GROMACS .gro file of C-alpha atoms in nm:
model
  233
    1MET     CA    1  12.427  -5.886  -3.142
    2TRP     CA    2  12.202  -5.609  -2.976
    3ALA     CA    3  12.479  -5.368  -3.033
    4LEU     CA    4  12.505  -5.428  -3.401
    5ARG     CA    5  12.168  -5.335  -3.462
    6PRO     CA    6  12.216  -4.955  -3.442
    7ALA     CA    7  12.555  -4.996  -3.572
    8ARG     CA    8  12.416  -5.148  -3.909
    9ARG     CA    9  12.189  -4.849  -3.952
   10ILE     CA   10  12.494  -4.617  -3.901
   11VAL     CA   11  12.702  -4.813  -4.162
   12ASP     CA   12  12.419  -4.792  -4.423
   13ARG     CA   13  12.419  -4.422  -4.392
   14TYR     CA   14  12.791  -4.409  -4.465
   15LEU     CA   15  12.847  -4.658  -4.736
   16GLY     CA   16  12.693  -4.663  -5.066
   17PRO     CA   17  12.478  -4.928  -5.221
   18THR     CA   18  12.787  -5.071  -5.426
   19GLU     CA   19  12.985  -5.091  -5.088
   20ARG     CA   20  12.785  -5.302  -4.866
   21GLU     CA   21  13.002  -5.595  -4.914
   22GLY     CA   22  13.250  -5.453  -4.688
   23ALA     CA   23  13.006  -5.384  -4.414
   24GLU     CA   24  13.043  -5.687  -4.234
   25GLU     CA   25  13.410  -5.634  -4.212
   26LEU     CA   26  13.383  -5.303  -4.095
   27LEU     CA   27  13.126  -5.413  -3.834
   28PHE     CA   28  13.349  -5.712  -3.695
   29GLY     CA   29  13.636  -5.459  -3.661
   30SER     CA   30  13.424  -5.209  -3.484
   31CYS     CA   31  13.307  -5.488  -3.237
   32ARG     CA   32  13.663  -5.623  -3.172
   33ARG     CA   33  13.769  -5.239  -3.103
   34ALA     CA   34  13.461  -5.220  -2.848
   35VAL     CA   35  13.565  -5.535  -2.685
   36GLU     CA   36  13.917  -5.428  -2.650
   37ALA     CA   37  13.812  -5.108  -2.483
   38LEU     CA   38  13.600  -5.340  -2.239
   39GLN     CA   39  13.893  -5.545  -2.176
   40GLN     CA   40  14.124  -5.246  -2.077
   41ALA     CA   41  13.853  -5.054  -1.865
   42PRO     CA   42  13.916  -5.062  -1.504
   43GLU     CA   43  13.662  -5.308  -1.315
   44ASP     CA   44  13.479  -5.028  -1.124
   45ASP     CA   45  13.437  -4.808  -1.446
   46ARG     CA   46  13.078  -4.720  -1.457
   47THR     CA   47  13.112  -4.490  -1.760
   48LEU     CA   48  13.185  -4.756  -2.054
   49ASP     CA   49  12.886  -4.837  -2.256
   50PHE     CA   50  12.961  -5.130  -2.482
   51GLU     CA   51  12.681  -5.032  -2.754
   52ARG     CA   52  12.816  -4.693  -2.774
   53GLU     CA   53  13.162  -4.792  -2.820
   54VAL     CA   54  13.051  -5.011  -3.102
   55ARG     CA   55  12.877  -4.694  -3.254
   56ILE     CA   56  13.188  -4.486  -3.234
   57ALA     CA   57  13.390  -4.753  -3.374
   58VAL     CA   58  13.170  -4.779  -3.660
   59ARG     CA   59  13.159  -4.416  -3.714
   60VAL     CA   60  13.523  -4.365  -3.713
   61ALA     CA   61  13.588  -4.647  -3.945
   62ALA     CA   62  13.292  -4.557  -4.178
   63GLY     CA   63  13.395  -4.192  -4.184
   64CYS     CA   64  13.753  -4.287  -4.264
   65HIS     CA   65  13.639  -4.493  -4.547
   66VAL     CA   66  13.429  -4.194  -4.685
   67LEU     CA   67  13.730  -3.982  -4.655
   68ARG     CA   68  13.961  -4.220  -4.854
   69ARG     CA   69  13.695  -4.259  -5.123
   70GLU     CA   70  13.590  -3.903  -5.173
   71VAL     CA   71  13.861  -3.654  -5.095
   72SER     CA   72  14.077  -3.506  -5.357
   73GLY     CA   73  14.265  -3.180  -5.386
   74ASP     CA   74  14.427  -2.981  -5.134
   75ASP     CA   75  14.176  -2.664  -5.096
   76ARG     CA   76  14.092  -2.519  -4.749
   77SER     CA   77  13.752  -2.718  -4.729
   78THR     CA   78  13.945  -3.043  -4.753
   79GLU     CA   79  14.181  -2.939  -4.480
   80GLU     CA   80  13.917  -2.835  -4.238
   81THR     CA   81  13.735  -3.144  -4.291
   82LEU     CA   82  14.033  -3.374  -4.230
   83ILE     CA   83  14.128  -3.181  -3.929
   84ALA     CA   84  13.769  -3.165  -3.766
   85TYR     CA   85  13.729  -3.571  -3.842
   86ASP     CA   86  14.064  -3.635  -3.676
   87VAL     CA   87  13.979  -3.423  -3.364
   88LEU     CA   88  13.626  -3.566  -3.346
   89ALA     CA   89  13.773  -3.930  -3.367
   90SER     CA   90  14.008  -3.847  -3.070
   91LEU     CA   91  13.736  -3.742  -2.833
   92PRO     CA   92  13.612  -3.964  -2.540
   93ALA     CA   93  13.287  -4.190  -2.643
   94HIS     CA   94  13.030  -4.015  -2.432
   95HIS     CA   95  13.123  -3.680  -2.610
   96ALA     CA   96  13.177  -3.797  -2.960
   97ASP     CA   97  12.848  -4.013  -2.973
   98VAL     CA   98  12.628  -3.714  -2.954
   99LEU     CA   99  12.835  -3.511  -3.185
  100TRP     CA  100  12.854  -3.769  -3.453
  101ALA     CA  101  12.461  -3.818  -3.417
  102VAL     CA  102  12.358  -3.450  -3.416
  103GLY     CA  103  12.652  -3.279  -3.609
  104VAL     CA  104  12.742  -3.547  -3.874
  105GLU     CA  105  12.440  -3.759  -3.918
  106GLY     CA  106  12.172  -3.501  -3.852
  107GLU     CA  107  11.980  -3.635  -3.575
  108PRO     CA  108  11.725  -3.397  -3.395
  109ARG     CA  109  11.893  -3.205  -3.125
  110THR     CA  110  11.585  -3.281  -2.900
  111ARG     CA  111  11.680  -3.639  -2.863
  112TYR     CA  112  11.982  -3.559  -2.635
  113PRO     CA  113  11.965  -3.367  -2.314
  114PRO     CA  114  12.079  -2.982  -2.360
  115GLY     CA  115  12.339  -3.031  -2.091
  116LEU     CA  116  12.503  -3.333  -2.265
  117LEU     CA  117  12.518  -3.162  -2.610
  118GLN     CA  118  12.667  -2.848  -2.438
  119THR     CA  119  12.939  -3.026  -2.259
  120SER     CA  120  13.018  -3.231  -2.599
  121HIS     CA  121  13.071  -2.900  -2.784
  122HIS     CA  122  13.278  -2.771  -2.483
  123ALA     CA  123  13.491  -3.071  -2.520
  124LEU     CA  124  13.537  -3.017  -2.896
  125VAL     CA  125  13.665  -2.673  -2.837
  126ASP     CA  126  13.915  -2.805  -2.560
  127ALA     CA  127  14.023  -3.081  -2.821
  128TYR     CA  128  14.102  -2.800  -3.088
  129LEU     CA  129  14.301  -2.602  -2.811
  130TRP     CA  130  14.484  -2.893  -2.697
  131ARG     CA  131  14.573  -3.000  -3.054
  132ALA     CA  132  14.721  -2.652  -3.094
  133LEU     CA  133  14.909  -2.689  -2.768
  134ARG     CA  134  15.072  -3.016  -2.863
  135ARG     CA  135  15.196  -2.851  -3.180
  136THR     CA  136  15.351  -2.536  -3.049
  137GLY     CA  137  15.431  -2.593  -2.678
  138THR     CA  138  15.311  -2.387  -2.377
  139VAL     CA  139  15.013  -2.136  -2.398
  140GLU     CA  140  15.243  -1.851  -2.327
  141THR     CA  141  15.481  -1.922  -2.607
  142ARG     CA  142  15.248  -2.049  -2.887
  143GLY     CA  143  15.243  -1.766  -3.140
  144ASP     CA  144  15.099  -1.985  -3.422
  145HIS     CA  145  14.757  -2.037  -3.292
  146LEU     CA  146  14.459  -1.857  -3.123
  147SER     CA  147  14.366  -1.884  -2.771
  148TYR     CA  148  14.011  -1.934  -2.668
  149LEU     CA  149  13.995  -1.601  -2.537
  150THR     CA  150  14.122  -1.428  -2.865
  151ALA     CA  151  13.879  -1.631  -3.053
  152ALA     CA  152  13.601  -1.542  -2.839
  153SER     CA  153  13.690  -1.184  -2.835
  154TYR     CA  154  13.700  -1.194  -3.227
  155VAL     CA  155  13.362  -1.340  -3.286
  156ARG     CA  156  13.216  -1.091  -3.005
  157TYR     CA  157  13.379  -0.786  -3.196
  158GLU     CA  158  13.569  -0.702  -2.885
  159LEU     CA  159  13.903  -0.676  -3.048
  160THR     CA  160  14.065  -0.343  -3.158
  161ALA     CA  161  14.071  -0.269  -3.522
  162GLY     CA  162  14.449  -0.356  -3.566
  163ARG     CA  163  14.430  -0.681  -3.353
  164ARG     CA  164  14.114  -0.788  -3.550
  165ALA     CA  165  14.292  -0.741  -3.862
  166ASP     CA  166  14.579  -0.949  -3.730
  167VAL     CA  167  14.333  -1.218  -3.634
  168ARG     CA  168  14.172  -1.214  -3.967
  169ALA     CA  169  14.487  -1.266  -4.162
  170HIS     CA  170  14.587  -1.555  -3.923
  171LEU     CA  171  14.255  -1.720  -3.982
  172GLN     CA  172  14.306  -1.710  -4.367
  173ARG     CA  173  14.614  -1.920  -4.345
  174CYS     CA  174  14.540  -2.156  -4.040
  175ALA     CA  175  14.247  -2.410  -4.074
  176LEU     CA  176  14.273  -2.515  -3.708
  177CYS     CA  177  14.205  -2.166  -3.581
  178ARG     CA  178  13.917  -2.140  -3.832
  179LEU     CA  179  13.777  -2.453  -3.696
  180LEU     CA  180  13.803  -2.324  -3.330
  181THR     CA  181  13.659  -1.975  -3.407
  182ALA     CA  182  13.379  -2.123  -3.597
  183GLU     CA  183  13.284  -2.373  -3.298
  184VAL     CA  184  13.322  -2.086  -3.048
  185ALA     CA  185  13.067  -1.850  -3.266
  186VAL     CA  186  12.832  -2.121  -3.348
  187PRO     CA  187  12.847  -2.467  -3.159
  188GLY     CA  188  12.861  -2.753  -3.411
  189VAL     CA  189  12.921  -2.564  -3.735
  190SER     CA  190  13.306  -2.680  -3.697
  191LEU     CA  191  13.219  -3.049  -3.741
  192PRO     CA  192  13.347  -3.217  -4.069
  193SER     CA  193  13.117  -3.022  -4.310
  194GLN     CA  194  13.210  -3.220  -4.616
  195LEU     CA  195  13.164  -3.563  -4.444
  196THR     CA  196  12.821  -3.447  -4.312
  197ARG     CA  197  12.702  -3.341  -4.655
  198ALA     CA  198  12.797  -3.694  -4.792
  199VAL     CA  199  12.592  -3.851  -4.502
  200THR     CA  200  12.283  -3.618  -4.477
  201THR     CA  201  12.235  -3.524  -4.833
  202GLY     CA  202  12.339  -3.830  -5.045
  203GLY     CA  203  12.669  -3.696  -5.152
  204ARG     CA  204  12.768  -4.034  -5.233
  205ALA     CA  205  12.589  -4.031  -5.545
  206PRO     CA  206  12.779  -3.990  -5.888
  207GLY     CA  207  12.829  -3.613  -5.950
  208LEU     CA  208  12.728  -3.525  -5.594
  209GLY     CA  209  13.040  -3.610  -5.425
  210TRP     CA  210  13.107  -3.391  -5.123
  211ALA     CA  211  13.450  -3.293  -5.254
  212ARG     CA  212  13.291  -3.110  -5.544
  213TRP     CA  213  13.094  -2.881  -5.327
  214GLY     CA  214  13.316  -2.578  -5.373
  215THR     CA  215  13.611  -2.433  -5.179
  216GLY     CA  216  13.583  -2.303  -4.827
  217GLY     CA  217  13.420  -2.534  -4.564
  218SER     CA  218  13.163  -2.424  -4.297
  219ALA     CA  219  13.423  -2.289  -4.074
  220GLY     CA  220  13.571  -2.093  -4.360
  221ARG     CA  221  13.227  -1.949  -4.443
  222THR     CA  222  13.152  -1.871  -4.082
  223THR     CA  223  13.480  -1.692  -4.041
  224ARG     CA  224  13.404  -1.478  -4.358
  225ARG     CA  225  13.050  -1.403  -4.226
  226LEU     CA  226  13.205  -1.288  -3.901
  227SER     CA  227  13.463  -1.079  -4.057
  228ARG     CA  228  13.207  -0.838  -4.205
  229PRO     CA  229  13.153  -0.519  -4.018
  230ARG     CA  230  12.840  -0.512  -3.763
  231HIS     CA  231  12.599  -0.208  -3.831
  232ARG     CA  232  12.497  -0.101  -3.490
  233PRO     CA  233  12.208   0.170  -3.421
   0.00000   0.00000   0.00000
């Protein structure tokens, strides 16, 4: 019951007034998932936090509900949001908890230790890289996705003109690498931008659905901004 108190507040941020009848079922399922995590954890595991497990389960389920309700079309913003949500949902609870709170729900960054927030953003970058690795094989042979070094060099304007043009062309067609590059450039900007708008700006209201905010998610906008020539003295 103690763990349900913050979980109920989270549900209220994701579900609209007409959807509250499904809140109890969502909360029950989230508690069941947390109990299963507790049962499967080793007896000497000191990292598992039951309340945190409930919060993560609620966010994953409620976020999925918002996506099913709101997503329409196949533009690049929708693609980025779905990938970012999937990657965020796959992170360990201690990293996902702070990223959901700050990046999706708009909680102040000052509520969390800077070191925890930084390591959580690093975990998000690693998750993007591993997702690409699982798709295309070893690092040496994966020609379909950017490495961390290439993404970092791109945002720092350290690539040659020809290589930079190649990376820019790749980013136009690869949502996963746009998310990676955006996260390297500005930590947190790659998180599910459309879902964030739905939670923090009342995007659930009629006419304000986050799927109607235009094409190109935050990762796309960050990539386009970084692609502009930098004027140096």
